[in-house]
PDB file of C-alpha atoms in Angstrom:
ATOM      1  CA  MET P   1       0.000   0.000   0.000  1.00 82.00           C
ATOM      2  CA  ASP P   2       1.345   3.418  -0.973  1.00 88.00           C
ATOM      3  CA  TYR P   3       0.779   5.377   2.240  1.00 90.00           C
ATOM      4  CA  LYS P   4       2.384   8.532   0.868  1.00 87.00           C
ATOM      5  CA  LYS P   5       0.073   8.622  -2.147  1.00 89.00           C
ATOM      6  CA  ASN P   6      -2.980   7.887  -0.018  1.00 91.00           C
ATOM      7  CA  ARG P   7      -2.050  10.657   2.417  1.00 88.00           C
ATOM      8  CA  LYS P   8      -2.087  13.035  -0.529  1.00 88.00           C
ATOM      9  CA  TYR P   9      -5.751  12.180  -1.110  1.00 89.00           C
ATOM     10  CA  PHE P  10      -6.631  13.360   2.393  1.00 88.00           C
ATOM     11  CA  LYS P  11      -4.676  16.607   2.105  1.00 85.00           C
ATOM     12  CA  PRO P  12      -6.992  19.446   1.005  1.00 78.00           C
ATOM     13  CA  ILE P  13      -5.943  21.131  -2.234  1.00 72.00           C
ATOM     14  CA  SER P  14      -4.818  24.739  -1.781  1.00 75.00           C
ATOM     15  CA  TYR P  15      -5.240  26.949  -4.828  1.00 68.00           C
ATOM     16  CA  LYS P  16      -4.327  30.252  -3.182  1.00 75.00           C
ATOM     17  CA  LEU P  17      -0.517  30.200  -3.454  1.00 74.00           C
ATOM     18  CA  GLY P  18      -0.547  28.799  -6.987  1.00 69.00           C
ATOM     19  CA  ILE P  19      -2.973  31.418  -8.243  1.00 75.00           C
ATOM     20  CA  ILE P  20      -1.006  34.219  -6.560  1.00 74.00           C
ATOM     21  CA  LEU P  21       2.226  33.050  -8.196  1.00 73.00           C
ATOM     22  CA  ILE P  22       0.556  32.846 -11.597  1.00 69.00           C
ATOM     23  CA  LEU P  23      -0.842  36.376 -11.262  1.00 75.00           C
ATOM     24  CA  VAL P  24       2.508  37.733 -10.056  1.00 73.00           C
ATOM     25  CA  GLY P  25       4.222  35.963 -12.948  1.00 67.00           C
ATOM     26  CA  LEU P  26       1.862  37.549 -15.447  1.00 71.00           C
ATOM     27  CA  PHE P  27       2.514  40.960 -13.864  1.00 72.00           C
ATOM     28  CA  PHE P  28       6.303  40.542 -14.077  1.00 68.00           C
ATOM     29  CA  TRP P  29       5.990  39.289 -17.650  1.00 71.00           C
ATOM     30  CA  ILE P  30       5.364  42.863 -18.759  1.00 73.00           C
ATOM     31  CA  GLY P  31       8.726  44.176 -17.561  1.00 70.00           C
ATOM     32  CA  ASN P  32      10.845  41.036 -17.242  1.00 74.00           C
ATOM     33  CA  VAL P  33       9.777  38.119 -19.395  1.00 70.00           C
ATOM     34  CA  ASN P  34      12.236  35.608 -17.918  1.00 74.00           C
ATOM     35  CA  ALA P  35      11.330  36.407 -14.321  1.00 70.00           C
ATOM     36  CA  GLY P  36       7.651  36.332 -15.206  1.00 68.00           C
ATOM     37  CA  ILE P  37       7.957  32.917 -16.827  1.00 75.00           C
ATOM     38  CA  VAL P  38       9.827  31.482 -13.813  1.00 76.00           C
ATOM     39  CA  ILE P  39       7.246  32.748 -11.319  1.00 73.00           C
ATOM     40  CA  LEU P  40       4.332  31.707 -13.525  1.00 70.00           C
ATOM     41  CA  LEU P  41       5.735  28.192 -13.950  1.00 76.00           C
ATOM     42  CA  ALA P  42       6.291  27.969 -10.192  1.00 75.00           C
ATOM     43  CA  GLY P  43       2.606  28.684  -9.694  1.00 69.00           C
ATOM     44  CA  VAL P  44       1.566  26.084 -12.255  1.00 74.00           C
ATOM     45  CA  ALA P  45       3.959  23.537 -10.739  1.00 73.00           C
ATOM     46  CA  HIS P  46       2.576  24.167  -7.248  1.00 65.00           C
ATOM     47  CA  LEU P  47      -0.950  23.422  -8.445  1.00 69.00           C
ATOM     48  CA  ALA P  48       0.079  20.449 -10.582  1.00 67.00           C
ATOM     49  CA  TRP P  49       2.059  18.835  -7.760  1.00 72.00           C
ATOM     50  CA  GLN P  50      -1.017  18.691  -5.546  1.00 65.00           C
ATOM     51  CA  PHE P  51      -2.863  16.668  -8.196  1.00 71.00           C
ATOM     52  CA  TYR P  52       0.073  14.506  -9.307  1.00 76.00           C
ATOM     53  CA  GLY P  53      -0.296  10.967  -7.989  1.00 77.00           C
ATOM     54  CA  ARG P  54      -3.414  11.876  -6.028  1.00 83.00           C
ATOM     55  CA  PRO P  55      -5.859   8.908  -6.089  1.00 89.00           C
ATOM     56  CA  SER P  56      -9.349   9.531  -7.390  1.00 91.00           C
ATOM     57  CA  ASP P  57     -12.392   8.755  -5.257  1.00 93.00           C
ATOM     58  CA  ALA P  58     -12.975   5.582  -7.257  1.00 93.00           C
ATOM     59  CA  LYS P  59      -9.349   4.434  -6.993  1.00 94.00           C
ATOM     60  CA  LEU P  60      -9.295   4.887  -3.228  1.00 93.00           C
ATOM     61  CA  ASP P  61     -12.578   2.985  -2.885  1.00 93.00           C
ATOM     62  CA  GLU P  62     -11.209   0.188  -5.038  1.00 94.00           C
ATOM     63  CA  LEU P  63      -8.058  -0.029  -2.899  1.00 93.00           C
ATOM     64  CA  CYS P  64     -10.136  -0.241   0.273  1.00 93.00           C
ATOM     65  CA  LYS P  65     -12.374  -2.972  -1.133  1.00 91.00           C
ATOM     66  CA  GLU P  66      -9.448  -5.062  -2.348  1.00 93.00           C
ATOM     67  CA  THR P  67      -7.604  -4.731   0.967  1.00 92.00           C
ATOM     68  CA  GLY P  68     -10.787  -5.445   2.899  1.00 90.00           C
ATOM     69  CA  LYS P  69     -11.343  -8.695   0.996  1.00 90.00           C
ATOM     70  CA  LYS P  70      -8.051 -10.032   2.373  1.00 92.00           C
ATOM     71  CA  ALA P  71      -9.763 -10.182   5.767  1.00 93.00           C
ATOM     72  CA  LEU P  72     -11.626 -13.287   4.562  1.00 92.00           C
ATOM     73  CA  GLN P  73      -8.500 -15.456   4.763  1.00 92.00           C
ATOM     74  CA  ARG P  74      -6.846 -13.414   7.496  1.00 93.00           C
ATOM     75  CA  GLY P  75      -9.777 -14.092   9.797  1.00 93.00           C
ATOM     76  CA  LEU P  76      -9.592 -17.855   9.319  1.00 93.00           C
ATOM     77  CA  ALA P  77      -5.902 -17.822  10.193  1.00 93.00           C
ATOM     78  CA  LYS P  78      -6.372 -15.553  13.217  1.00 91.00           C
ATOM     79  CA  MET P  79      -9.162 -17.705  14.680  1.00 91.00           C
ATOM     80  CA  GLY P  80      -7.592 -21.023  13.731  1.00 91.00           C
ATOM     81  CA  LEU P  81     -10.552 -22.090  11.629  1.00 89.00           C
ATOM     82  CA  ASP P  82     -10.723 -24.249   8.513  1.00 88.00           C
ATOM     83  CA  GLU P  83     -13.142 -23.436   5.709  1.00 89.00           C
ATOM     84  CA  GLU P  84     -14.853 -26.795   6.313  1.00 88.00           C
ATOM     85  CA  GLN P  85     -15.697 -25.729   9.870  1.00 89.00           C
ATOM     86  CA  VAL P  86     -17.522 -22.584   8.794  1.00 89.00           C
ATOM     87  CA  ASN P  87     -19.254 -23.581   5.567  1.00 87.00           C
ATOM     88  CA  LEU P  88     -22.859 -23.547   6.769  1.00 87.00           C
ATOM     89  CA  ILE P  89     -23.339 -20.526   4.482  1.00 88.00           C
ATOM     90  CA  GLU P  90     -20.861 -18.312   2.662  1.00 90.00           C
ATOM     91  CA  PRO P  91     -18.907 -15.915   4.909  1.00 92.00           C
ATOM     92  CA  ILE P  92     -20.322 -12.388   4.906  1.00 91.00           C
ATOM     93  CA  LEU P  93     -17.988  -9.408   4.521  1.00 92.00           C
ATOM     94  CA  VAL P  94     -19.164  -6.019   5.796  1.00 91.00           C
ATOM     95  CA  ASP P  95     -16.824  -3.084   5.258  1.00 92.00           C
ATOM     96  CA  GLY P  96     -16.631   0.684   5.236  1.00 93.00           C
ATOM     97  CA  PHE P  97     -14.689   3.790   6.232  1.00 93.00           C
ATOM     98  CA  TYR P  98     -14.049   3.917   9.970  1.00 92.00           C
ATOM     99  CA  PHE P  99     -14.324   7.423  11.424  1.00 89.00           C
ATOM    100  CA  GLU P 100     -12.458   6.727  14.656  1.00 88.00           C
ATOM    101  CA  PRO P 101      -8.754   6.332  15.524  1.00 89.00           C
ATOM    102  CA  ILE P 102      -7.397   2.785  15.534  1.00 88.00           C
ATOM    103  CA  SER P 103      -4.134   3.663  17.266  1.00 79.00           C
ATOM    104  CA  HIS P 104      -2.551   6.695  18.906  1.00 78.00           C
ATOM    105  CA  LYS P 105      -2.621   8.559  15.590  1.00 80.00           C
ATOM    106  CA  PRO P 106      -5.731  10.565  14.611  1.00 83.00           C
ATOM    107  CA  ASN P 107      -7.570   9.672  11.430  1.00 86.00           C
ATOM    108  CA  LEU P 108      -7.960  12.152   8.583  1.00 88.00           C
ATOM    109  CA  VAL P 109     -11.342  12.968   7.060  1.00 89.00           C
ATOM    110  CA  ILE P 110     -12.172  14.602   3.736  1.00 88.00           C
ATOM    111  CA  GLN P 111     -15.170  14.999   1.462  1.00 87.00           C
ATOM    112  CA  GLY P 112     -14.510  13.567  -1.999  1.00 89.00           C
ATOM    113  CA  ARG P 113     -15.393  15.181  -5.286  1.00 87.00           C
ATOM    114  CA  ASP P 114     -18.404  12.857  -5.369  1.00 89.00           C
ATOM    115  CA  GLY P 115     -19.715  14.408  -2.155  1.00 86.00           C
ATOM    116  CA  GLN P 116     -18.996  11.342  -0.017  1.00 89.00           C
ATOM    117  CA  TRP P 117     -17.039  11.629   3.229  1.00 90.00           C
ATOM    118  CA  ARG P 118     -14.059   9.320   3.644  1.00 92.00           C
ATOM    119  CA  SER P 119     -11.758   8.516   6.528  1.00 93.00           C
ATOM    120  CA  SER P 120      -8.108   7.468   6.413  1.00 94.00           C
ATOM    121  CA  ASN P 121      -9.132   4.432   8.497  1.00 95.00           C
ATOM    122  CA  TYR P 122     -11.080   1.504   7.097  1.00 95.00           C
ATOM    123  CA  GLU P 123     -12.836  -1.438   8.714  1.00 94.00           C
ATOM    124  CA  ALA P 124     -13.641  -4.875   7.324  1.00 94.00           C
ATOM    125  CA  THR P 125     -15.627  -7.396   9.362  1.00 94.00           C
ATOM    126  CA  VAL P 126     -16.154 -10.990   8.287  1.00 93.00           C
ATOM    127  CA  PHE P 127     -18.832 -13.275   9.721  1.00 94.00           C
ATOM    128  CA  TYR P 128     -18.238 -17.043   9.487  1.00 94.00           C
ATOM    129  CA  PHE P 129     -20.901 -19.622  10.283  1.00 93.00           C
ATOM    130  CA  SER P 130     -20.230 -22.937  11.999  1.00 91.00           C
ATOM    131  CA  GLU P 131     -22.792 -25.432  13.246  1.00 88.00           C
ATOM    132  CA  ASN P 132     -23.538 -23.664  16.545  1.00 88.00           C
ATOM    133  CA  GLN P 133     -21.853 -20.270  16.366  1.00 90.00           C
ATOM    134  CA  VAL P 134     -21.264 -17.188  14.276  1.00 91.00           C
ATOM    135  CA  HIS P 135     -17.621 -16.129  14.362  1.00 93.00           C
ATOM    136  CA  ALA P 136     -16.721 -12.498  13.729  1.00 93.00           C
ATOM    137  CA  PHE P 137     -13.335 -11.164  12.700  1.00 95.00           C
ATOM    138  CA  THR P 138     -12.711  -7.411  12.424  1.00 94.00           C
ATOM    139  CA  HIS P 139      -9.716  -5.945  10.629  1.00 95.00           C
ATOM    140  CA  GLN P 140      -9.175  -2.196  10.996  1.00 94.00           C
ATOM    141  CA  PHE P 141      -6.376  -0.570   9.038  1.00 95.00           C
ATOM    142  CA  SER P 142      -5.020   2.841   8.130  1.00 95.00           C
ATOM    143  CA  LEU P 143      -4.620   4.021   4.544  1.00 95.00           C
ATOM    144  CA  ILE P 144      -1.888   6.517   5.449  1.00 93.00           C
ATOM    145  CA  ASP P 145       0.190   4.645   8.074  1.00 92.00           C
ATOM    146  CA  PRO P 146       1.131   1.001   8.734  1.00 91.00           C
ATOM    147  CA  ASP P 147      -1.380   0.814  11.585  1.00 91.00           C
ATOM    148  CA  MET P 148      -3.870  -2.021  12.000  1.00 91.00           C
ATOM    149  CA  VAL P 149      -5.926  -3.702  14.702  1.00 92.00           C
ATOM    150  CA  ASP P 150      -7.535  -7.166  14.607  1.00 94.00           C
ATOM    151  CA  SER P 151     -10.247  -8.464  16.923  1.00 93.00           C
ATOM    152  CA  THR P 152     -12.394 -11.593  17.127  1.00 92.00           C
ATOM    153  CA  ASP P 153     -15.767 -12.521  18.658  1.00 91.00           C
ATOM    154  CA  GLU P 154     -17.969 -15.592  18.838  1.00 91.00           C
ATOM    155  CA  TYR P 155     -21.734 -15.733  19.387  1.00 90.00           C
ATOM    156  CA  PHE P 156     -24.032 -18.714  19.812  1.00 90.00           C
ATOM    157  CA  TYR P 157     -26.981 -18.571  17.433  1.00 88.00           C
ATOM    158  CA  LYS P 158     -29.431 -18.989  20.303  1.00 88.00           C
ATOM    159  CA  ASP P 159     -28.097 -15.781  21.905  1.00 88.00           C
ATOM    160  CA  VAL P 160     -28.386 -13.527  18.857  1.00 88.00           C
ATOM    161  CA  VAL P 161     -31.524 -11.391  19.037  1.00 86.00           C
ATOM    162  CA  SER P 162     -31.066  -9.016  16.110  1.00 84.00           C
ATOM    163  CA  VAL P 163     -28.960  -8.193  13.071  1.00 84.00           C
ATOM    164  CA  ALA P 164     -29.645  -4.921  11.313  1.00 82.00           C
ATOM    165  CA  THR P 165     -28.199  -1.976   9.431  1.00 81.00           C
ATOM    166  CA  ALA P 166     -28.759   1.523  10.761  1.00 79.00           C
ATOM    167  CA  SER P 167     -27.821   5.144  10.107  1.00 79.00           C
ATOM    168  CA  GLY P 168     -26.167   7.440  12.614  1.00 78.00           C
ATOM    169  CA  SER P 169     -24.294  10.702  12.826  1.00 79.00           C
ATOM    170  CA  ILE P 170     -20.808  11.465  14.104  1.00 78.00           C
ATOM    171  CA  THR P 171     -18.942  14.731  14.581  1.00 79.00           C
ATOM    172  CA  GLN P 172     -15.567  15.330  12.953  1.00 73.00           C
ATOM    173  CA  LYS P 173     -13.314  18.335  12.402  1.00 67.00           C
ATOM    174  CA  ASP P 174     -12.971  19.894   8.944  1.00 66.00           C
ATOM    175  CA  LYS P 175      -9.737  21.431   7.618  1.00 62.00           C
ATOM    176  CA  LYS P 176     -10.504  24.686   9.467  1.00 67.00           C
ATOM    177  CA  GLY P 177     -11.097  22.919  12.765  1.00 70.00           C
ATOM    178  CA  ASN P 178     -14.854  23.367  12.687  1.00 73.00           C
ATOM    179  CA  ASP P 179     -17.222  20.587  13.782  1.00 76.00           C
ATOM    180  CA  ILE P 180     -19.041  18.833  10.964  1.00 78.00           C
ATOM    181  CA  GLY P 181     -21.766  16.199  11.180  1.00 82.00           C
ATOM    182  CA  ILE P 182     -21.284  13.132   9.007  1.00 83.00           C
ATOM    183  CA  THR P 183     -23.962  10.515   8.397  1.00 83.00           C
ATOM    184  CA  VAL P 184     -22.558   6.994   8.710  1.00 84.00           C
ATOM    185  CA  GLU P 185     -24.036   3.562   8.132  1.00 85.00           C
ATOM    186  CA  CYS P 186     -23.322   0.569  10.328  1.00 85.00           C
ATOM    187  CA  PHE P 187     -24.258  -3.058  10.768  1.00 87.00           C
ATOM    188  CA  LYS P 188     -25.022  -4.243  14.290  1.00 86.00           C
ATOM    189  CA  LEU P 189     -25.390  -7.703  15.778  1.00 88.00           C
ATOM    190  CA  THR P 190     -26.909  -7.813  19.276  1.00 89.00           C
ATOM    191  CA  THR P 191     -27.215 -10.704  21.742  1.00 88.00           C
ATOM    192  CA  SER P 192     -29.693 -11.417  24.535  1.00 86.00           C
ATOM    193  CA  GLY P 193     -27.004 -10.540  27.083  1.00 79.00           C
ATOM    194  CA  GLY P 194     -26.701  -7.027  25.702  1.00 78.00           C
ATOM    195  CA  ASN P 195     -23.408  -7.665  23.938  1.00 80.00           C
ATOM    196  CA  SER P 196     -23.090  -6.351  20.412  1.00 83.00           C
ATOM    197  CA  ILE P 197     -20.710  -5.816  17.553  1.00 86.00           C
ATOM    198  CA  SER P 198     -20.968  -2.808  15.246  1.00 87.00           C
ATOM    199  CA  CYS P 199     -19.318  -2.648  11.833  1.00 87.00           C
ATOM    200  CA  ALA P 200     -18.781   0.248   9.464  1.00 87.00           C
ATOM    201  CA  VAL P 201     -20.729   0.006   6.207  1.00 87.00           C
ATOM    202  CA  SER P 202     -20.107   1.977   3.018  1.00 84.00           C
ATOM    203  CA  ASP P 203     -22.857   0.312   0.987  1.00 79.00           C
ATOM    204  CA  ALA P 204     -25.871  -0.078   3.255  1.00 75.00           C
ATOM    205  CA  ALA P 205     -28.095  -1.507   0.496  1.00 77.00           C
ATOM    206  CA  GLY P 206     -25.472  -4.087  -0.445  1.00 78.00           C
ATOM    207  CA  ALA P 207     -24.892  -5.012   3.204  1.00 77.00           C
ATOM    208  CA  GLU P 208     -28.624  -5.430   3.744  1.00 79.00           C
ATOM    209  CA  ARG P 209     -28.792  -7.894   0.850  1.00 80.00           C
ATOM    210  CA  SER P 210     -25.776  -9.791   2.182  1.00 78.00           C
ATOM    211  CA  ILE P 211     -27.168 -10.304   5.665  1.00 82.00           C
ATOM    212  CA  GLN P 212     -30.431 -11.800   4.421  1.00 84.00           C
ATOM    213  CA  GLY P 213     -28.711 -15.178   4.458  1.00 83.00           C
ATOM    214  CA  MET P 214     -27.586 -14.584   8.034  1.00 86.00           C
ATOM    215  CA  ARG P 215     -31.129 -13.726   9.113  1.00 86.00           C
ATOM    216  CA  GLN P 216     -32.529 -16.848   7.492  1.00 85.00           C
ATOM    217  CA  LEU P 217     -29.868 -19.015   9.140  1.00 85.00           C
ATOM    218  CA  LEU P 218     -30.656 -17.498  12.545  1.00 84.00           C
ATOM    219  CA  ARG P 219     -34.379 -18.184  12.048  1.00 85.00           C
ATOM    220  CA  ASP P 220     -33.647 -21.773  11.074  1.00 81.00           C
ATOM    221  CA  LYS P 221     -31.389 -22.324  14.065  1.00 79.00           C
ATOM    222  CA  LYS P 222     -33.847 -20.830  16.527  1.00 75.00           C
ATOM    223  CA  SER P 223     -36.757 -22.884  15.186  1.00 76.00           C
ATOM    224  CA  ALA P 224     -34.796 -26.159  15.142  1.00 64.00           C
TER     225      ALA P 224
END
């Protein structure tokens, strides 16, 4: 993963200095062509450098999805499971941008050109289904630093009381330090004992379709 390139995505583009240099260069062009050209090119270079190598919204999303998919095998290894042990139904992957720190370093937040808010942290949670339990593996990772956190949970089917997607709002700081409210989607599994696991979701509609199989399995297990 190219952390340096990804960090560039989360750095707001500043047009002010570049535009000033271009205007100053055009002004100097009248009396000193060479000096004007140098200053003008410096302004153009300053603007161009901010865009050079900067991932697009789509490219960053693609990187997150591809990295998140690796959690499918990572989870099996972390929990010491074989695919044969958890083949009741296909594993379910739920993933999305995670708007909280995962280590001592703060996450960065920016609104993409498509209007969507993105965080420099990402979360992928995989649910595996054995005969009596649902196993959950969560992999949180940073797009701008080599930081990651893994966690695991296990729940007996008889203890699970609900699985659902929901919308919420969190407060983050914009580039000027002002509070901004961001709507986030999450998937939540809750047990009769009050325990729960919440997962970030970027595609709520897609996640809702994916967990239909989980709901049906839970109904079957509870009615057996």
